[in-house]
Short mmCIF file of C-alpha atoms and ligand atoms in Angstrom, two decimals:
data_model
loop_
_atom_site.label_atom_id
_atom_site.label_comp_id
_atom_site.label_asym_id
_atom_site.label_seq_id
_atom_site.Cartn_x
_atom_site.Cartn_y
_atom_site.Cartn_z
CA MET A 1 0.00 0.00 0.00
CA ARG A 2 1.35 3.47 -0.90
CA ARG A 3 2.04 5.96 1.87
CA PHE A 4 2.06 9.69 1.24
CA GLN A 5 3.65 12.45 3.31
CA HIS A 6 3.22 16.12 4.09
CA TYR A 7 5.65 18.74 2.80
CA ILE A 8 6.43 21.23 5.56
CA ASP A 9 9.39 23.63 5.71
CA GLY A 10 11.15 21.92 2.81
CA GLU A 11 10.91 18.43 4.34
CA PHE A 12 8.70 15.41 3.86
CA SER A 13 7.08 14.15 7.06
CA ASP A 14 4.33 11.91 8.35
CA GLY A 15 1.23 13.57 9.76
CA GLU A 16 0.10 13.76 13.37
CA ALA A 17 -2.23 10.94 12.36
CA SER A 18 -3.04 9.04 9.18
CA TYR A 19 -6.10 7.70 7.42
CA PRO A 20 -6.88 5.29 4.58
CA SER A 21 -7.67 6.55 1.09
CA ILE A 22 -10.28 4.70 -0.96
CA ASP A 23 -10.07 3.90 -4.66
CA PRO A 24 -13.52 5.05 -5.89
CA ALA A 25 -13.47 2.56 -8.78
CA SER A 26 -13.40 -0.41 -6.39
CA GLY A 27 -14.35 0.97 -2.98
CA ALA A 28 -11.15 -0.59 -1.57
CA VAL A 29 -8.38 1.11 0.43
CA TRP A 30 -5.32 1.71 -1.78
CA ALA A 31 -3.16 4.22 0.13
CA GLU A 32 -2.39 5.72 3.52
CA MET A 33 -2.62 9.52 3.80
CA PRO A 34 -1.05 11.74 6.44
CA GLU A 35 -3.54 13.72 8.52
CA ALA A 36 -2.63 17.22 9.71
CA ARG A 37 -4.30 18.55 12.82
CA GLU A 38 -3.69 21.77 14.70
CA GLY A 39 -0.01 20.93 15.42
CA ASP A 40 0.98 20.27 11.80
CA VAL A 41 -1.00 23.29 10.67
CA ASP A 42 0.91 25.45 13.15
CA LEU A 43 4.26 24.05 11.96
CA ALA A 44 3.37 24.71 8.33
CA VAL A 45 2.08 28.26 8.88
CA ASN A 46 5.12 29.17 10.98
CA ALA A 47 7.41 27.77 8.27
CA ALA A 48 5.60 29.92 5.68
CA ASP A 49 5.85 32.97 7.95
CA ARG A 50 9.61 32.50 8.46
CA ALA A 51 10.13 31.98 4.73
CA LEU A 52 8.23 35.17 4.01
CA TYR A 53 10.23 37.44 6.31
CA GLU A 54 13.55 35.74 7.07
CA GLY A 55 14.38 33.27 4.32
CA PRO A 56 16.14 33.83 1.01
CA TRP A 57 12.71 34.21 -0.67
CA PRO A 58 12.08 37.91 0.12
CA LYS A 59 15.59 38.79 -1.08
CA MET A 60 15.11 37.12 -4.45
CA THR A 61 14.29 39.32 -7.42
CA ALA A 62 10.96 38.93 -9.14
CA THR A 63 12.83 37.58 -12.16
CA GLN A 64 14.44 34.86 -10.02
CA ARG A 65 10.99 33.94 -8.69
CA GLY A 66 9.79 33.69 -12.26
CA LYS A 67 12.66 31.35 -13.16
CA LEU A 68 11.69 28.99 -10.34
CA LEU A 69 8.12 29.02 -11.60
CA TYR A 70 9.31 28.18 -15.14
CA ARG A 71 11.26 25.25 -13.70
CA LEU A 72 8.15 24.09 -11.83
CA ALA A 73 6.10 24.35 -15.05
CA ASP A 74 8.63 22.17 -16.88
CA LEU A 75 8.58 19.60 -14.08
CA VAL A 76 4.77 19.46 -14.09
CA ALA A 77 4.80 18.95 -17.86
CA ALA A 78 7.46 16.21 -17.60
CA ASN A 79 5.58 14.42 -14.79
CA ALA A 80 2.04 15.00 -16.08
CA GLN A 81 1.35 11.32 -16.72
CA VAL A 82 2.46 10.20 -13.24
CA LEU A 83 0.38 12.93 -11.61
CA ALA A 84 -2.60 12.11 -13.85
CA GLU A 85 -2.50 8.44 -12.89
CA LEU A 86 -2.41 9.34 -9.21
CA GLU A 87 -5.34 11.72 -9.53
CA THR A 88 -7.31 9.11 -11.43
CA ARG A 89 -6.51 6.44 -8.87
CA ASP A 90 -7.41 8.58 -5.86
CA THR A 91 -10.47 10.46 -7.17
CA GLY A 92 -11.87 8.32 -10.01
CA LYS A 93 -11.61 11.21 -12.50
CA ILE A 94 -10.97 9.46 -15.81
CA ILE A 95 -7.43 9.27 -17.18
CA ARG A 96 -8.40 10.93 -20.46
CA GLU A 97 -9.37 14.04 -18.51
CA THR A 98 -6.60 14.05 -15.90
CA SER A 99 -3.86 13.61 -18.55
CA ALA A 100 -5.12 16.52 -20.63
CA GLN A 101 -5.85 18.74 -17.64
CA ILE A 102 -2.52 18.25 -15.90
CA ALA A 103 -0.55 18.87 -19.09
CA TYR A 104 -2.43 22.17 -19.26
CA VAL A 105 -1.74 22.92 -15.57
CA ALA A 106 1.90 23.40 -16.63
CA GLU A 107 0.73 26.28 -18.83
CA TYR A 108 -0.76 28.02 -15.80
CA TYR A 109 2.60 27.92 -14.02
CA ARG A 110 4.29 29.14 -17.20
CA TYR A 111 1.86 32.05 -17.52
CA TYR A 112 2.45 33.14 -13.91
CA ALA A 113 6.21 32.66 -14.30
CA GLY A 114 6.09 35.30 -17.04
CA ILE A 115 4.02 37.68 -14.91
CA SER A 116 6.38 37.57 -11.91
CA ASP A 117 8.52 40.52 -12.99
CA LYS A 118 5.69 42.51 -14.55
CA ILE A 119 3.86 43.40 -11.33
CA GLU A 120 4.38 47.14 -11.22
CA GLY A 121 3.80 49.74 -8.55
CA ALA A 122 3.01 53.37 -9.31
CA TYR A 123 4.36 56.88 -8.97
CA LEU A 124 1.60 59.24 -7.84
CA PRO A 125 1.34 62.85 -9.18
CA ILE A 126 0.76 64.13 -5.66
CA ASP A 127 -0.85 67.55 -5.00
CA LYS A 128 1.96 68.82 -2.73
CA PRO A 129 5.28 70.47 -3.60
CA ASP A 130 8.61 68.80 -2.79
CA MET A 131 7.11 65.40 -2.25
CA ASP A 132 7.58 62.11 -4.11
CA VAL A 133 4.93 59.47 -3.49
CA TRP A 134 5.04 55.85 -4.66
CA LEU A 135 2.81 52.85 -4.37
CA ARG A 136 4.72 49.62 -3.82
CA ARG A 137 3.03 46.30 -4.49
CA GLU A 138 4.09 43.75 -1.90
CA PRO A 139 3.05 40.15 -1.25
CA ILE A 140 -0.11 40.02 0.85
CA GLY A 141 1.53 37.61 3.32
CA VAL A 142 1.09 33.97 4.24
CA VAL A 143 -1.77 32.53 2.20
CA ALA A 144 -3.90 29.55 3.24
CA MET A 145 -5.18 27.67 0.20
CA VAL A 146 -8.01 25.16 0.59
CA VAL A 147 -9.20 23.04 -2.32
CA PRO A 148 -11.91 20.43 -2.89
CA TRP A 149 -11.32 16.93 -4.26
CA ASN A 150 -12.04 17.48 -7.92
CA SER A 151 -9.12 18.69 -10.07
CA GLN A 152 -6.87 19.45 -7.11
CA LEU A 153 -3.78 20.13 -9.21
CA PHE A 154 -5.69 22.56 -11.39
CA LEU A 155 -7.53 24.29 -8.54
CA SER A 156 -4.31 24.70 -6.58
CA ALA A 157 -2.30 25.90 -9.63
CA VAL A 158 -4.67 28.84 -10.09
CA LYS A 159 -3.80 29.86 -6.52
CA ILE A 160 -0.14 28.79 -6.15
CA GLY A 161 0.93 30.29 -9.51
CA PRO A 162 -0.24 33.89 -8.90
CA ALA A 163 0.67 33.79 -5.20
CA LEU A 164 4.27 32.79 -5.99
CA ALA A 165 4.45 35.40 -8.75
CA ALA A 166 3.40 37.99 -6.15
CA GLY A 167 6.07 36.76 -3.70
CA CYS A 168 3.75 35.18 -1.12
CA THR A 169 4.42 32.05 0.88
CA MET A 170 1.68 29.52 1.46
CA VAL A 171 0.16 26.48 3.10
CA VAL A 172 -1.91 24.43 0.69
CA LYS A 173 -4.48 22.08 2.19
CA ALA A 174 -5.38 19.25 -0.17
CA SER A 175 -8.87 17.81 0.19
CA GLU A 176 -9.08 14.81 2.49
CA ASP A 177 -10.67 13.02 -0.47
CA GLY A 178 -8.08 12.20 -3.13
CA PRO A 179 -5.05 14.23 -1.94
CA ALA A 180 -2.46 11.95 -3.62
CA PRO A 181 -1.69 14.10 -6.70
CA LEU A 182 -1.17 17.28 -4.67
CA LEU A 183 1.04 15.55 -2.10
CA GLU A 184 3.09 14.09 -4.97
CA PHE A 185 3.26 17.53 -6.63
CA ALA A 186 5.14 18.71 -3.51
CA ARG A 187 8.10 16.64 -4.73
CA LEU A 188 8.22 18.78 -7.87
CA VAL A 189 8.10 21.99 -5.82
CA HIS A 190 11.07 20.63 -3.87
CA GLU A 191 12.95 19.63 -7.02
CA ALA A 192 12.31 23.04 -8.63
CA GLY A 193 14.33 24.55 -5.80
CA PHE A 194 11.91 26.84 -3.97
CA PRO A 195 13.39 27.80 -0.58
CA ALA A 196 12.12 25.83 2.44
CA GLY A 197 8.77 27.02 3.76
CA VAL A 198 7.68 28.94 0.66
CA VAL A 199 5.21 26.24 -0.38
CA ASN A 200 3.91 23.82 2.27
CA ILE A 201 1.45 21.11 1.28
CA ILE A 202 -0.63 19.20 3.81
CA THR A 203 -3.93 17.39 4.01
CA GLY A 204 -6.47 16.68 6.71
CA PHE A 205 -10.14 17.00 7.50
CA GLY A 206 -12.12 20.20 7.18
CA ALA A 207 -13.27 20.64 10.76
CA SER A 208 -9.80 20.06 12.26
CA CYS A 209 -7.13 20.89 9.66
CA GLY A 210 -9.07 23.32 7.41
CA ALA A 211 -10.57 25.29 10.29
CA ALA A 212 -7.21 25.52 12.15
CA LEU A 213 -5.56 26.81 8.99
CA GLY A 214 -8.25 29.37 8.21
CA ARG A 215 -8.14 30.94 11.66
CA HIS A 216 -4.38 30.84 12.20
CA PRO A 217 -3.25 34.34 13.31
CA LYS A 218 -0.33 34.38 10.87
CA VAL A 219 -2.53 33.78 7.82
CA ALA A 220 -3.22 36.99 5.88
CA HIS A 221 -5.46 35.64 3.13
CA VAL A 222 -7.55 32.51 2.60
CA ALA A 223 -8.04 31.35 -0.99
CA PHE A 224 -10.87 28.83 -0.85
CA THR A 225 -12.55 26.58 -3.40
CA GLY A 226 -15.42 24.40 -2.26
CA GLY A 227 -19.10 24.53 -1.37
CA PRO A 228 -20.99 27.63 -0.10
CA GLU A 229 -21.73 26.10 3.31
CA THR A 230 -18.03 25.47 3.97
CA ALA A 231 -17.25 28.96 2.64
CA ARG A 232 -19.43 30.43 5.40
CA HIS A 233 -17.25 28.63 7.99
CA VAL A 234 -14.15 29.93 6.24
CA VAL A 235 -15.40 33.52 6.32
CA ARG A 236 -16.41 33.24 10.01
CA ASN A 237 -13.00 31.83 10.91
CA SER A 238 -11.12 34.44 8.90
CA ALA A 239 -13.02 37.16 10.78
CA GLU A 240 -10.98 36.24 13.85
CA ASN A 241 -7.87 37.82 12.26
CA LEU A 242 -9.73 39.96 9.71
CA ALA A 243 -7.88 37.99 7.02
CA SER A 244 -9.12 38.58 3.49
CA THR A 245 -10.76 35.75 1.55
CA SER A 246 -11.34 34.82 -2.06
CA LEU A 247 -14.09 32.28 -2.62
CA GLU A 248 -14.65 30.02 -5.63
CA LEU A 249 -17.83 28.09 -4.95
CA GLY A 250 -20.44 25.93 -6.60
CA GLY A 251 -22.87 26.56 -9.40
CA LYS A 252 -26.19 25.72 -11.04
CA SER A 253 -25.21 27.00 -14.43
CA PRO A 254 -27.78 27.62 -17.19
CA PHE A 255 -27.21 26.20 -20.65
CA ILE A 256 -29.58 28.03 -23.04
CA VAL A 257 -30.40 26.58 -26.44
CA PHE A 258 -32.44 28.54 -28.99
CA ALA A 259 -34.27 26.85 -31.88
CA ASP A 260 -31.90 28.46 -34.41
CA ALA A 261 -28.78 26.88 -32.83
CA ASP A 262 -26.75 24.14 -34.47
CA LEU A 263 -28.43 21.45 -32.37
CA GLU A 264 -25.85 18.73 -32.97
CA SER A 265 -23.04 21.04 -31.87
CA ALA A 266 -25.05 22.30 -28.88
CA ALA A 267 -25.84 18.71 -27.85
CA ASN A 268 -22.15 17.76 -27.89
CA ALA A 269 -21.33 20.82 -25.79
CA GLN A 270 -24.17 20.02 -23.38
CA VAL A 271 -23.07 16.40 -22.98
CA ALA A 272 -19.51 17.53 -22.24
CA GLY A 273 -20.80 20.38 -20.08
CA ILE A 274 -22.72 18.09 -17.73
CA PHE A 275 -21.25 14.59 -18.00
CA ALA A 276 -17.51 15.34 -18.26
CA ALA A 277 -15.72 14.75 -14.95
CA THR A 278 -18.84 12.68 -14.08
CA GLY A 279 -20.54 16.01 -13.50
CA GLN A 280 -18.19 16.86 -10.63
CA SER A 281 -17.38 20.22 -12.10
CA CYS A 282 -18.22 23.62 -10.61
CA VAL A 283 -19.10 24.95 -14.08
CA ALA A 284 -21.31 21.97 -15.00
CA GLY A 285 -24.09 23.21 -17.30
CA SER A 286 -26.67 21.53 -15.08
CA ARG A 287 -29.81 23.45 -16.09
CA LEU A 288 -30.76 23.05 -19.75
CA ILE A 289 -33.07 25.89 -20.80
CA VAL A 290 -34.27 24.99 -24.28
CA GLU A 291 -36.71 26.67 -26.68
CA ARG A 292 -40.00 24.76 -26.57
CA SER A 293 -40.26 24.17 -30.34
CA VAL A 294 -37.03 22.09 -30.34
CA LYS A 295 -37.19 20.66 -26.82
CA ASP A 296 -38.33 17.13 -27.74
CA LYS A 297 -35.83 16.85 -30.60
CA PHE A 298 -32.96 18.20 -28.51
CA VAL A 299 -33.70 16.07 -25.45
CA ALA A 300 -33.96 12.96 -27.68
CA LEU A 301 -30.52 13.80 -29.12
CA LEU A 302 -29.10 14.19 -25.61
CA ARG A 303 -30.66 10.95 -24.45
CA GLU A 304 -29.14 9.07 -27.37
CA LYS A 305 -25.71 10.52 -26.64
CA ALA A 306 -26.01 9.97 -22.87
CA GLU A 307 -26.97 6.33 -23.30
CA ALA A 308 -24.02 5.74 -25.66
CA ILE A 309 -21.46 7.00 -23.13
CA ARG A 310 -18.90 4.37 -22.14
CA ILE A 311 -18.96 3.99 -18.35
CA GLY A 312 -15.99 2.11 -16.96
CA ALA A 313 -12.70 1.93 -15.13
CA PRO A 314 -11.18 5.40 -14.81
CA LEU A 315 -7.66 4.23 -15.73
CA ASP A 316 -8.93 2.84 -19.05
CA MET A 317 -8.34 5.37 -21.87
CA ALA A 318 -11.61 4.27 -23.52
CA THR A 319 -13.76 5.23 -20.51
CA GLU A 320 -15.88 8.37 -20.91
CA VAL A 321 -17.59 8.47 -17.51
CA GLY A 322 -15.97 7.04 -14.40
CA PRO A 323 -17.08 6.70 -10.78
CA LEU A 324 -17.92 9.54 -8.43
CA ALA A 325 -15.15 10.43 -6.00
CA THR A 326 -16.88 9.24 -2.82
CA LYS A 327 -19.75 7.14 -1.55
CA ARG A 328 -21.07 10.27 0.19
CA GLN A 329 -21.38 11.90 -3.23
CA GLN A 330 -23.09 8.84 -4.73
CA ASP A 331 -25.63 8.82 -1.88
CA HIS A 332 -26.25 12.58 -2.14
CA ILE A 333 -26.92 12.42 -5.90
CA GLY A 334 -29.19 9.38 -5.58
CA ALA A 335 -31.23 11.06 -2.82
CA LEU A 336 -31.57 14.36 -4.73
CA VAL A 337 -32.70 12.57 -7.91
CA ALA A 338 -35.29 10.63 -5.89
CA ARG A 339 -36.56 13.83 -4.23
CA SER A 340 -36.82 15.54 -7.61
CA ILE A 341 -38.86 12.69 -9.07
CA GLU A 342 -41.17 12.81 -6.02
CA SER A 343 -41.64 16.52 -6.75
CA GLY A 344 -42.83 15.77 -10.28
CA ALA A 345 -39.65 15.67 -12.40
CA ARG A 346 -39.84 13.04 -15.16
CA LEU A 347 -36.91 10.70 -15.63
CA VAL A 348 -35.61 10.65 -19.23
CA THR A 349 -32.61 8.39 -18.63
CA GLY A 350 -30.35 7.14 -15.82
CA GLY A 351 -31.71 7.81 -12.34
CA SER A 352 -30.12 5.52 -9.80
CA LYS A 353 -26.69 4.28 -8.81
CA ILE A 354 -25.09 1.39 -10.65
CA ASP A 355 -24.93 -1.66 -8.37
CA GLY A 356 -21.59 -3.36 -7.83
CA ALA A 357 -18.15 -2.24 -6.71
CA GLY A 358 -17.22 1.44 -6.95
CA TYR A 359 -19.23 4.62 -6.75
CA TYR A 360 -20.83 4.70 -10.19
CA PHE A 361 -23.86 6.78 -11.20
CA PRO A 362 -25.11 6.86 -14.81
CA PRO A 363 -25.62 10.01 -16.90
CA THR A 364 -29.10 11.15 -15.88
CA ILE A 365 -31.60 13.55 -17.46
CA LEU A 366 -34.63 14.92 -15.61
CA ASP A 367 -37.42 16.76 -17.41
CA CYS A 368 -38.49 19.46 -14.96
CA ASP A 369 -40.79 21.51 -17.18
CA ASP A 370 -43.55 23.20 -15.17
CA VAL A 371 -42.53 21.58 -11.87
CA ALA A 372 -40.86 23.12 -8.84
CA SER A 373 -38.05 20.59 -8.74
CA PRO A 374 -35.23 20.74 -6.18
CA SER A 375 -32.97 19.61 -9.02
CA LEU A 376 -33.30 23.10 -10.53
CA ILE A 377 -32.14 24.72 -7.29
CA GLU A 378 -29.62 22.46 -5.53
CA GLU A 379 -26.18 21.56 -6.84
CA PHE A 380 -25.79 17.82 -7.58
CA PHE A 381 -22.08 18.02 -8.38
CA GLY A 382 -22.74 14.91 -10.41
CA PRO A 383 -23.92 13.70 -13.84
CA VAL A 384 -27.50 14.97 -13.65
CA LEU A 385 -29.08 17.40 -16.14
CA SER A 386 -32.38 19.18 -15.39
CA VAL A 387 -34.39 20.40 -18.36
CA VAL A 388 -36.89 23.29 -18.63
CA SER A 389 -38.27 25.01 -21.73
CA PHE A 390 -39.16 28.57 -22.76
CA GLU A 391 -41.14 30.43 -25.42
CA THR A 392 -39.49 33.86 -25.47
CA GLU A 393 -36.00 35.30 -25.05
CA ALA A 394 -37.17 37.23 -21.96
CA GLU A 395 -38.39 33.97 -20.40
CA ALA A 396 -35.07 32.27 -21.18
CA LEU A 397 -33.19 35.08 -19.42
CA ARG A 398 -35.53 35.01 -16.43
CA LEU A 399 -35.05 31.24 -16.05
CA ALA A 400 -31.25 31.57 -16.45
CA ASN A 401 -31.09 34.14 -13.65
CA ASP A 402 -33.51 32.24 -11.40
CA THR A 403 -30.71 30.96 -9.15
CA ARG A 404 -28.70 32.16 -6.19
CA TYR A 405 -25.54 30.92 -7.92
CA GLY A 406 -23.79 32.76 -10.75
CA LEU A 407 -20.67 30.96 -11.91
CA ALA A 408 -20.99 30.03 -15.58
CA SER A 409 -23.53 30.00 -18.41
CA GLY A 410 -23.84 28.91 -22.02
CA VAL A 411 -25.86 30.39 -24.90
CA PHE A 412 -26.37 28.57 -28.19
CA THR A 413 -27.86 30.68 -30.97
CA GLN A 414 -27.00 31.90 -34.47
CA ASN A 415 -28.57 35.29 -33.74
CA LEU A 416 -25.76 37.73 -33.02
CA THR A 417 -27.79 40.57 -31.53
CA ARG A 418 -29.63 38.16 -29.25
CA ALA A 419 -26.32 36.67 -28.12
CA HIS A 420 -25.12 40.17 -27.21
CA ARG A 421 -28.27 40.93 -25.20
CA LEU A 422 -27.90 37.70 -23.24
CA MET A 423 -24.17 38.25 -22.60
CA LYS A 424 -25.15 41.47 -20.82
CA GLY A 425 -28.28 40.12 -19.13
CA ILE A 426 -27.01 36.87 -17.65
CA ARG A 427 -25.86 37.20 -14.05
CA ALA A 428 -22.82 34.91 -14.02
CA GLY A 429 -19.05 35.35 -14.01
CA ILE A 430 -18.59 33.49 -17.32
CA VAL A 431 -20.75 33.50 -20.45
CA TRP A 432 -19.81 31.00 -23.16
CA VAL A 433 -21.49 31.65 -26.51
CA ASN A 434 -21.69 28.68 -28.90
CA THR A 435 -19.05 26.94 -26.79
CA TYR A 436 -18.81 25.64 -23.21
CA ARG A 437 -16.19 24.83 -20.58
CA ALA A 438 -13.30 26.66 -22.25
CA VAL A 439 -10.67 27.91 -19.77
CA SER A 440 -7.28 29.56 -20.07
CA PRO A 441 -4.64 30.98 -17.72
CA ILE A 442 -5.14 34.30 -19.53
CA ALA A 443 -8.90 34.55 -18.84
CA PRO A 444 -10.27 35.36 -15.36
CA PHE A 445 -12.60 32.76 -13.83
CA GLY A 446 -15.04 33.21 -10.95
CA GLY A 447 -18.62 33.86 -9.99
CA PHE A 448 -21.32 36.00 -8.39
CA GLY A 449 -23.66 35.34 -5.46
CA LEU A 450 -23.44 31.87 -3.91
CA SER A 451 -20.74 31.05 -6.49
CA GLY A 452 -18.32 33.28 -4.58
CA ASN A 453 -16.38 36.44 -5.22
CA GLY A 454 -12.85 35.53 -6.29
CA ARG A 455 -11.31 35.76 -9.75
CA GLU A 456 -8.69 33.19 -10.68
CA GLY A 457 -6.64 33.30 -13.86
CA GLY A 458 -5.33 36.40 -15.58
CA MET A 459 -3.42 39.34 -14.13
CA ALA A 460 -6.21 40.28 -11.72
CA ALA A 461 -5.56 37.10 -9.74
CA VAL A 462 -1.99 38.21 -9.02
CA LEU A 463 -3.17 41.53 -7.63
CA ASP A 464 -5.37 39.63 -5.14
CA TYR A 465 -2.15 38.28 -3.64
CA THR A 466 -0.59 41.72 -3.21
CA ARG A 467 -1.13 44.65 -0.89
CA THR A 468 -0.04 48.21 -1.54
CA LYS A 469 2.26 50.30 0.57
CA THR A 470 2.25 54.09 0.11
CA ILE A 471 5.65 55.73 0.47
CA TRP A 472 6.06 59.50 1.01
CA LEU A 473 9.48 61.08 0.48
CA ARG A 474 10.08 64.80 1.10
CA THR A 475 12.53 66.08 -1.49
CA SER A 476 13.27 69.53 0.02
CA ASP A 477 16.43 70.16 2.06
CA ASP A 478 14.76 73.10 3.84
CA PRO A 479 14.19 72.35 7.53
CA ILE A 480 10.62 71.45 8.46
CA PRO A 481 9.15 74.56 10.10
CA ASP A 482 7.88 74.55 13.68
CA PRO A 483 4.21 73.46 13.35
CA PHE A 484 3.08 75.71 16.21
CA VAL A 485 4.38 78.99 14.80
CA MET A 486 1.62 80.64 12.79
CA ARG A 487 2.69 82.02 9.41
P1 NAD B 501 -16.21 21.26 0.59
O1 NAD B 501 -16.66 22.67 0.72
O2 NAD B 501 -16.88 20.22 1.39
O3 NAD B 501 -14.64 21.09 0.89
C1 NAD B 501 -13.68 21.87 0.25
C2 NAD B 501 -12.45 21.94 1.12
O4 NAD B 501 -12.75 22.66 2.30
C3 NAD B 501 -11.89 20.59 1.57
O5 NAD B 501 -10.49 20.63 1.49
C4 NAD B 501 -12.34 20.51 3.02
O6 NAD B 501 -11.51 19.72 3.84
C5 NAD B 501 -12.25 21.96 3.43
N1 NAD B 501 -13.02 22.34 4.62
C6 NAD B 501 -14.12 21.75 5.13
N2 NAD B 501 -14.53 22.40 6.23
C7 NAD B 501 -13.67 23.44 6.42
C8 NAD B 501 -13.59 24.48 7.38
N3 NAD B 501 -14.45 24.60 8.39
N4 NAD B 501 -12.58 25.39 7.25
C9 NAD B 501 -11.71 25.30 6.21
N5 NAD B 501 -11.74 24.32 5.29
C10 NAD B 501 -12.72 23.40 5.38
O7 NAD B 501 -16.33 20.99 -0.97
P2 NAD B 501 -16.26 19.61 -1.69
O8 NAD B 501 -17.53 18.91 -1.39
O9 NAD B 501 -14.94 18.96 -1.41
O10 NAD B 501 -16.24 20.13 -3.22
C11 NAD B 501 -17.36 20.37 -3.94
C12 NAD B 501 -17.71 21.84 -3.99
O11 NAD B 501 -16.64 22.62 -4.53
C13 NAD B 501 -18.88 22.08 -4.92
O12 NAD B 501 -19.80 23.00 -4.38
C14 NAD B 501 -18.22 22.65 -6.17
O13 NAD B 501 -19.07 23.37 -7.00
C15 NAD B 501 -17.13 23.47 -5.57
N6 NAD B 501 -16.08 23.78 -6.57
C16 NAD B 501 -15.93 25.08 -7.01
C17 NAD B 501 -14.97 25.39 -7.98
C18 NAD B 501 -14.76 26.82 -8.48
O14 NAD B 501 -13.69 27.11 -9.00
N7 NAD B 501 -15.72 27.71 -8.37
C19 NAD B 501 -14.17 24.38 -8.48
C20 NAD B 501 -14.36 23.08 -8.03
C21 NAD B 501 -15.31 22.81 -7.06
#
């Protein structure tokens, strides 16, 4: 059985405790994970704090930081297959997806490597004579990074990359579910040559490890990805030190299809948008809002494609949908589908877990037209699509915005002016028009409302990891006059 370790202060160590990790494809234990509690968290945060103020890190130039990030990017690219296999093994995310995603993770590190020495301050044209005033951009401090189980290498890269570019130090908490790839990634951080304590990677449970990290007095900023309920705990804990937070949360994203769309193309995008990653994707296009005149045709097309999907072992390159990451997730999805059907939703395909070993759930479509279904409101975080239909563009927009989330959205139409109106009207952080699920290190990513408030990707993400310092310099050699003598 494989044993993984924490990476704290430049060294690999066992945790205060350990726990078994389950292979979701079989339901059997395959590895032993270290478990950080308050003591390990304290060690890691103190290491990050020392590295920030005392180590070689703050003396390095931004260009040197960038070179280390380039080296890390190359190492991720060279080890992408090993990391992909670990992620697949520990989370059940299929190898086709993990291989492609992790190869692309290297591009995120490369992008932030290039930005490292382009973070500029400012010279202010101040309204006083004999005074020079500058704004310096400095690292915000020690950052706590907390990620969920799905795509841990990707979700941590969008935090680690910009934070390192900004000169921060950090403690990354991998999810207790499927932490293997992130713990293994620590070996690449080490090999790249980052000074001890700059990047610390641990794992543990939310209530003990995550909470202790979020409220640690030496943490200046918490970058969190996960569910809205956990985010509320994170915000409450961060209030203790008035640490800032950036939150990337869940979604119930609308996927709008007009009758004039290329239906075959839209159907392929919808299938990928909801069934890729077995639906365990924050941007899953989980609410199909389709024009009534093409609803039956479009849903029939989706059903045909959904039923043709190859469900199988995640390490098999031919598999298109693998298991869910945990039994908890399988139970949650099964219960929410059952509740939705009780509320009047009609089952088009799928519907209940696949019996046997592993946490499998088939691609599922629920027709929720004219019913108040919980499946239109609550996040499944699984392979379940809920369908409603509309007659007018105004109705489509109203349905799209009828959610407390606001992460992503898709619009399929050939009508350019309509596409422009919807781009402006949809309340979500991302609008994809005639495409879905495209991401890039260059494009900011994040949501509104219950989907959070952070932006990851792009230059803006780097600025979130900086704070400004205003410097006043008097340039006159004249003595400062006595302030109490009236002139
Ligand atoms: P979760 O909120 O249960 O857990 C996320 C992380 O928070 C885990 O590492 C967990 O250990 C930790 N945690 C739990 N309690 C904590 C506490 N009190 N303090 C600090 N940390 C704590 O989420 P999950 O179920 O693992 O992941 C699924 C959720 O993540 C979904 O809602 C999904 O939409 C969301 N997600 C969002 C994005 C995005 O970029 N917007 C990406 C992926 C997933």
